[in-house]
Every structure is written in structure tokens, then in C-alpha cells.
mmCIF file of C-alpha atoms in Angstrom:
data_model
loop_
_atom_site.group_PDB
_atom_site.id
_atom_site.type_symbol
_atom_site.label_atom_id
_atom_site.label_comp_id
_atom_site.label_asym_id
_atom_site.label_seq_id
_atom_site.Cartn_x
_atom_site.Cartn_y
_atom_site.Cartn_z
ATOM 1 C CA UNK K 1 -27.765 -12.334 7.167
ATOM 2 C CA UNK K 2 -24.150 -11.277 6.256
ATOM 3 C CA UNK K 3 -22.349 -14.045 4.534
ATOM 4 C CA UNK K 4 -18.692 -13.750 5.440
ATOM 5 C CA UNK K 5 -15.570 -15.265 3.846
ATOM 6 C CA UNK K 6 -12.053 -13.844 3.652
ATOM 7 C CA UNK K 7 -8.688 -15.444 2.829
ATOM 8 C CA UNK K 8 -6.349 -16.644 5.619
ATOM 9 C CA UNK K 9 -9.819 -16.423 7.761
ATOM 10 C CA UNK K 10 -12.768 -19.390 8.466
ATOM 11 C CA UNK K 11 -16.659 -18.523 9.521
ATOM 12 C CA UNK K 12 -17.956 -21.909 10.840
ATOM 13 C CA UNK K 13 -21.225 -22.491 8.707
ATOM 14 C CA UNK K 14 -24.698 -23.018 10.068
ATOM 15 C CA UNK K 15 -27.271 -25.564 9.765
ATOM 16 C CA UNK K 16 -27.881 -24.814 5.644
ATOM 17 C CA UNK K 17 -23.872 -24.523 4.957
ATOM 18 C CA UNK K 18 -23.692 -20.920 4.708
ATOM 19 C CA UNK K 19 -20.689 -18.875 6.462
ATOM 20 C CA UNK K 20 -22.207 -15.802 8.500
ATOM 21 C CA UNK K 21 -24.092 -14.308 10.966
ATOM 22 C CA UNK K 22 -27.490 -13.001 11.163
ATOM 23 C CA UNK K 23 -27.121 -9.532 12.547
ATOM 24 C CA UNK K 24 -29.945 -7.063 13.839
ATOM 25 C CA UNK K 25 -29.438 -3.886 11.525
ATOM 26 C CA UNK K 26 -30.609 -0.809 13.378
ATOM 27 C CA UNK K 27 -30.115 2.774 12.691
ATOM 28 C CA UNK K 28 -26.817 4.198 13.933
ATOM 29 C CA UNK K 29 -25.856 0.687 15.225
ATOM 30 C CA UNK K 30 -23.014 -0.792 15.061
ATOM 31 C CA UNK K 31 -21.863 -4.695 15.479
ATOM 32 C CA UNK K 32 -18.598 -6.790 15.246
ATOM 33 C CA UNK K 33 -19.057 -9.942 13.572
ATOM 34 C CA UNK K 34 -15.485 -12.404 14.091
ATOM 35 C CA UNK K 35 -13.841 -14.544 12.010
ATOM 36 C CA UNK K 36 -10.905 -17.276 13.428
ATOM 37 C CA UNK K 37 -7.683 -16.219 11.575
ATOM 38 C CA UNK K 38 -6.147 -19.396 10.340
ATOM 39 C CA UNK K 39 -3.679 -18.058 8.606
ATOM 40 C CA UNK K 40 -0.373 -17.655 10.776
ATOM 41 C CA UNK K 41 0.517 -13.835 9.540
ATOM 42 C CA UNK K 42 -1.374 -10.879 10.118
ATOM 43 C CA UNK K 43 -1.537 -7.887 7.630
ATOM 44 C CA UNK K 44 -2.241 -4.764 10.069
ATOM 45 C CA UNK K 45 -3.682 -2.816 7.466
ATOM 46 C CA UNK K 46 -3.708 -2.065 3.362
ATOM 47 C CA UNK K 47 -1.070 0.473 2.958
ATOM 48 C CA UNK K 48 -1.889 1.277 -0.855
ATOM 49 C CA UNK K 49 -4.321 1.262 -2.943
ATOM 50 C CA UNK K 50 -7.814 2.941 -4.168
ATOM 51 C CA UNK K 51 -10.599 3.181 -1.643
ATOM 52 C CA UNK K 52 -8.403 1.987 1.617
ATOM 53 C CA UNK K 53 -10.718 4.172 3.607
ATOM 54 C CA UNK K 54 -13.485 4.989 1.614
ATOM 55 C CA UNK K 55 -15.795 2.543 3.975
ATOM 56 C CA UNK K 56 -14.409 4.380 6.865
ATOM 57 C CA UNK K 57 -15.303 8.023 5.461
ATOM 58 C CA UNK K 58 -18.913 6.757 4.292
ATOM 59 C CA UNK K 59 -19.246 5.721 7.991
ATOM 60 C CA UNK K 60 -18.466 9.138 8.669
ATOM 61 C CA UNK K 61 -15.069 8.137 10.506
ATOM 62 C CA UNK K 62 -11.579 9.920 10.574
ATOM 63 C CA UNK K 63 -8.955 8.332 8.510
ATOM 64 C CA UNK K 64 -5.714 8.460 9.840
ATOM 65 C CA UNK K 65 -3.730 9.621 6.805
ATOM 66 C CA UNK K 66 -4.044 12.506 4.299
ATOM 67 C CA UNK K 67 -4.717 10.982 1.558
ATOM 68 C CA UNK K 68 -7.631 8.029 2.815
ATOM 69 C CA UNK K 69 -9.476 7.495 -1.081
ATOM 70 C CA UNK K 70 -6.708 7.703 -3.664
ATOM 71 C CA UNK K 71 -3.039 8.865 -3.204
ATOM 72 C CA UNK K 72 -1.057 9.801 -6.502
ATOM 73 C CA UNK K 73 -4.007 7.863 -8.700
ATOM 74 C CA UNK K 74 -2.731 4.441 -7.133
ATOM 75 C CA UNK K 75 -5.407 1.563 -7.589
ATOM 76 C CA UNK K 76 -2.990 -0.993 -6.382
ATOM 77 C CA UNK K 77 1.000 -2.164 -6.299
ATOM 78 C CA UNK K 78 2.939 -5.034 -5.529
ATOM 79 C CA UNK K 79 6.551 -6.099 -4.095
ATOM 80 C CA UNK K 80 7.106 -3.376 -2.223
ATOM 81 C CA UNK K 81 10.353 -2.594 -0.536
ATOM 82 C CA UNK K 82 11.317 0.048 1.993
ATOM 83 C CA UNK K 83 14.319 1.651 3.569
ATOM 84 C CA UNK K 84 15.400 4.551 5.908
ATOM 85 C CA UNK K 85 16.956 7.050 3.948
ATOM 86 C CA UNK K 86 17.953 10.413 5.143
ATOM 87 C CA UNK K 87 15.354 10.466 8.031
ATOM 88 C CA UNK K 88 12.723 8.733 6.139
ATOM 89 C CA UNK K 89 11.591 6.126 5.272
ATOM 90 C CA UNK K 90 11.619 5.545 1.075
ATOM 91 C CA UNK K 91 8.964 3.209 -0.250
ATOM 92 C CA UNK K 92 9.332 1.515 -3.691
ATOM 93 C CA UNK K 93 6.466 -0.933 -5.340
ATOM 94 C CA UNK K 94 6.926 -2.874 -9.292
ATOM 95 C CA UNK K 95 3.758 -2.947 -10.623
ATOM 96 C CA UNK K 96 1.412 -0.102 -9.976
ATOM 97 C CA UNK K 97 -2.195 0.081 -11.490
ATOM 98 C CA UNK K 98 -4.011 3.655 -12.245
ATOM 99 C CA UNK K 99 -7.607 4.526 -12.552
ATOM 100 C CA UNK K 100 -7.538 5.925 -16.076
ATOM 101 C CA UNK K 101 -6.443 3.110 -17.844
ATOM 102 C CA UNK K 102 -5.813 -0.629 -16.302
ATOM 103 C CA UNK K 103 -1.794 -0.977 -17.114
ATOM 104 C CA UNK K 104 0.043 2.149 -15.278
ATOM 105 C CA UNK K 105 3.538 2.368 -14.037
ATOM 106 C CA UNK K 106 6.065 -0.585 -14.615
ATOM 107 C CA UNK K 107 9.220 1.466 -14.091
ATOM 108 C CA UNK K 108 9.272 1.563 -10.325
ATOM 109 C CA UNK K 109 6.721 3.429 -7.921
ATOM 110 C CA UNK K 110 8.126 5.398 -5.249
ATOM 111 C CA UNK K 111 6.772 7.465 -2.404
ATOM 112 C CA UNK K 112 8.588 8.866 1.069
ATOM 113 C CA UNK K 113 6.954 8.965 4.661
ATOM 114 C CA UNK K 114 7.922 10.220 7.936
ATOM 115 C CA UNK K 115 9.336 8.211 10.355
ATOM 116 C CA UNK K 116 7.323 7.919 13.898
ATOM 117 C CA UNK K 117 9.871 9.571 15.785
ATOM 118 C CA UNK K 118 10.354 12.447 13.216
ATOM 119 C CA UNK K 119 6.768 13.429 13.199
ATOM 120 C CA UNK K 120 5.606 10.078 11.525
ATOM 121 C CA UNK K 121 2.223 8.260 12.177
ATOM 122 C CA UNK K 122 2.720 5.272 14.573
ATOM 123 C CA UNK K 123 3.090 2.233 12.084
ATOM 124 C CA UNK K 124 0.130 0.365 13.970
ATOM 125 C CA UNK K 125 -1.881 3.302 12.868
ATOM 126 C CA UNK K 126 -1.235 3.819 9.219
ATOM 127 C CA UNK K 127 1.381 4.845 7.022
ATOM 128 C CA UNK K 128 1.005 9.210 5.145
ATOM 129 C CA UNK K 129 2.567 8.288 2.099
ATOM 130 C CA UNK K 130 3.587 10.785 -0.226
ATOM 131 C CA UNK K 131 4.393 9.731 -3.701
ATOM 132 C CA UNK K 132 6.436 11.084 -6.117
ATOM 133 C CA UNK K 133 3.770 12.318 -8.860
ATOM 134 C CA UNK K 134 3.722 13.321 -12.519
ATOM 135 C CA UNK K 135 1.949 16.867 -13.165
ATOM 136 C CA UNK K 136 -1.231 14.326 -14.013
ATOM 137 C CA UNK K 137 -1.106 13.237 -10.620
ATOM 138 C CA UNK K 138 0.054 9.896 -11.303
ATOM 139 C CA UNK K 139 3.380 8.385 -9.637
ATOM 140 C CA UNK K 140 6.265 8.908 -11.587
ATOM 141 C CA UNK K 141 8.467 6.349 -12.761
ATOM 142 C CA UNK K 142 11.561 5.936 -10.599
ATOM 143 C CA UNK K 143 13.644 4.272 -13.272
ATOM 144 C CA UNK K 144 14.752 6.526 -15.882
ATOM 145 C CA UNK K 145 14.752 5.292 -19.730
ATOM 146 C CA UNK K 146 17.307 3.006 -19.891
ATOM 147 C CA UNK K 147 19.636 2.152 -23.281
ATOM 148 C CA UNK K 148 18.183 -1.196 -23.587
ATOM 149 C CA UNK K 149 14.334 0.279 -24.724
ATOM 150 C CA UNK K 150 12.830 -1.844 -21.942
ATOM 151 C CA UNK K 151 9.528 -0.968 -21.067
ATOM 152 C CA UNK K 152 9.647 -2.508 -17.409
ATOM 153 C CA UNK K 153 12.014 -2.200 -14.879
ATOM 154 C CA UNK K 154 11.790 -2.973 -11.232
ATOM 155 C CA UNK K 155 14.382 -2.739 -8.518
ATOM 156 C CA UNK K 156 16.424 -4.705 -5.861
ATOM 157 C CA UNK K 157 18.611 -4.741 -3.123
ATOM 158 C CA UNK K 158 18.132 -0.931 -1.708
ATOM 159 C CA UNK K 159 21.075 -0.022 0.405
ATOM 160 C CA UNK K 160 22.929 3.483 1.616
ATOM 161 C CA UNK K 161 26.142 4.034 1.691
ATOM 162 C CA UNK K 162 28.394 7.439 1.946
ATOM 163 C CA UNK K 163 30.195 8.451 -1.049
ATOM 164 C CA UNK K 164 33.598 10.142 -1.295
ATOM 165 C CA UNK K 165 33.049 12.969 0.342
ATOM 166 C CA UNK K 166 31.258 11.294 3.096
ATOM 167 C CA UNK K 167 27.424 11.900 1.760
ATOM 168 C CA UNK K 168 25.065 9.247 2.610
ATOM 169 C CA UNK K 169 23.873 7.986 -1.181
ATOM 170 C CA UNK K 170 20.678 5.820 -1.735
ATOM 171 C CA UNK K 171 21.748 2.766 -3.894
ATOM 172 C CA UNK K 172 20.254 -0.426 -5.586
ATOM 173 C CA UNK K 173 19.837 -3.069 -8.586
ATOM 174 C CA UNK K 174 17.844 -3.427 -11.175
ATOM 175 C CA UNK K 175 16.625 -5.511 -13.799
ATOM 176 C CA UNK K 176 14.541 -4.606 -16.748
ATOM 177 C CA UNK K 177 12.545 -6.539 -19.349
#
């Protein structure tokens, strides 16, 4: 019996209350158990994070992106924000954990990927993201030390726009604490 419960999904529950399915386990089988999504968005994938494919490569299945266990020591980010920039597409997250301690980077993650049309995986595929490391490994921060000491800064509002002598220029705002 696989007991089954996810956020945003429900398992109707049998006879004794449990939510699952009792499943015949056989070697080299496979079998799809469903849930009904009752939540009204739909994440396609997890785009970050530690172990986003490990269960795929212990299955002995092909990942779709380079870096399918841990990319730049990332266990997990939030807020992230993204934006074409001179044909890319530049990713930046707040918060971003690390596996060698639990606090990590709190000065803006950043990474760059390819877009579809430029040699880019398909989005309903995956996204190849490739970060902008330390010589550890770990992301960098993308917000420099700033005159105020602050020890966390995150960004907002990313924008382009061309400069005086017509180069585009990545822009945005920020706010530290």
C-alpha cells in the first residue's frame, strides 16, 4: 500500500480512512497511481533545488538538464524572477540554501539559460541553468557589499534599457536589510 498525499492534490480514502492505493510491486514494473489536482495552478516541474532528479537517475532514467542532482550547491531558493537579457534568459532567486551549512546566499542568486529558440531546452521540458558560482562551487552573490553593512539584499523590478551609446543595459531595484 502506498499512502499518497500532496498539497494542491486529494486521494479519496478507502474503507479504514487512509489515502492510497494498493499497488502490485513487481520487478522492473512500473505503475501510475493519480491524484485529482484541486488546486487551480499547475507547477510543470521544480526548476531548483537539490535532488530534482535524483529519483529519476536511481530509476536509471535520462534527465533532461546537465546538472539533474545539485547545480552550483543549491538546496533550494525562493522569489525568483526572470528576464530576457541579451539572448537569454537571466534568472535571479532571494533566499538560497547550500548543503554545507543551512543559511547560504542572501545577497541575490543568479544563474543564465538559453532560450528555446537559441539552442534552449523547450520550457515544458526543463530549464539548463547555469549559475554564476564562487571558486567553492557555490552561487555567488549578485549584490555587491553595499555602504549600508547589510547582510541581505534582494532585488526588484528587472528591466533593460539602452544606454547612451545605444547598449542594451540590464537594470533593477533593490532593497537591503
Amino acid at each position: 500500500f502506498f499512502h499518497m498525499s500532496s498539497d494542491g492534490y486529494e486521494v479519496p480514502t478507502d474503507m479504514f480512512g487512509y489515502r492510497g492505493q494498493a499497488v502490485d510491486v513487481t520487478p522492473g514494473g512500473s505503475v501510475t497511481l493519480k491524484m485529482n489536482r484541486v488546486n487551480i495552478a499547475e507547477r510543470l516541474y521544480r526548476v531548483t533545488g537539490q535532488g530534482i532528479y535524483r529519483d529519476s537517475l536511481l530509476l536509471g532514467l535520462n534527465a533532461p538538464i546537465q546538472e539533474p542532482v545539485i547545480n552550483g550547491l543549491v538546496m533550494g531558493q525562493d522569489s525568483v524572477q526572470t528576464i530576457e537579457y541579451n539572448n537569454k534568459l537571466y534568472w535571479f532567486w532571494g533566499d538560497t540554501d547550500r548543503p554545507a551549512y543551512p543559511l547560504g546566499n542572501f545577497r541575490t542568486t543568479g544563474a543564465t539559460s538559453k532560450l528555446p529558440q537559441k539552442g534552449g531546452l523547450d520550457p515544458d521540458v526543463g530549464v539548463d541553468l547555469h549559475y554564476f558560482t564562487n571558486e567553492d562551487g557555490f552561487v555567488k552573490s549578485m549584490v555587491p557589499s553595499l555602504p549600508d553593512g547589510a547582510n541581505m539584499a534582494w532585488i526588484f523590478g528587472l528591466m533593460t534599457a539602452k544606454d547612451s551609446t545605444g547598449k542594451e543595459r540590464l537594470l533593477t531595484g533593490y532593497s537591503t536589510l
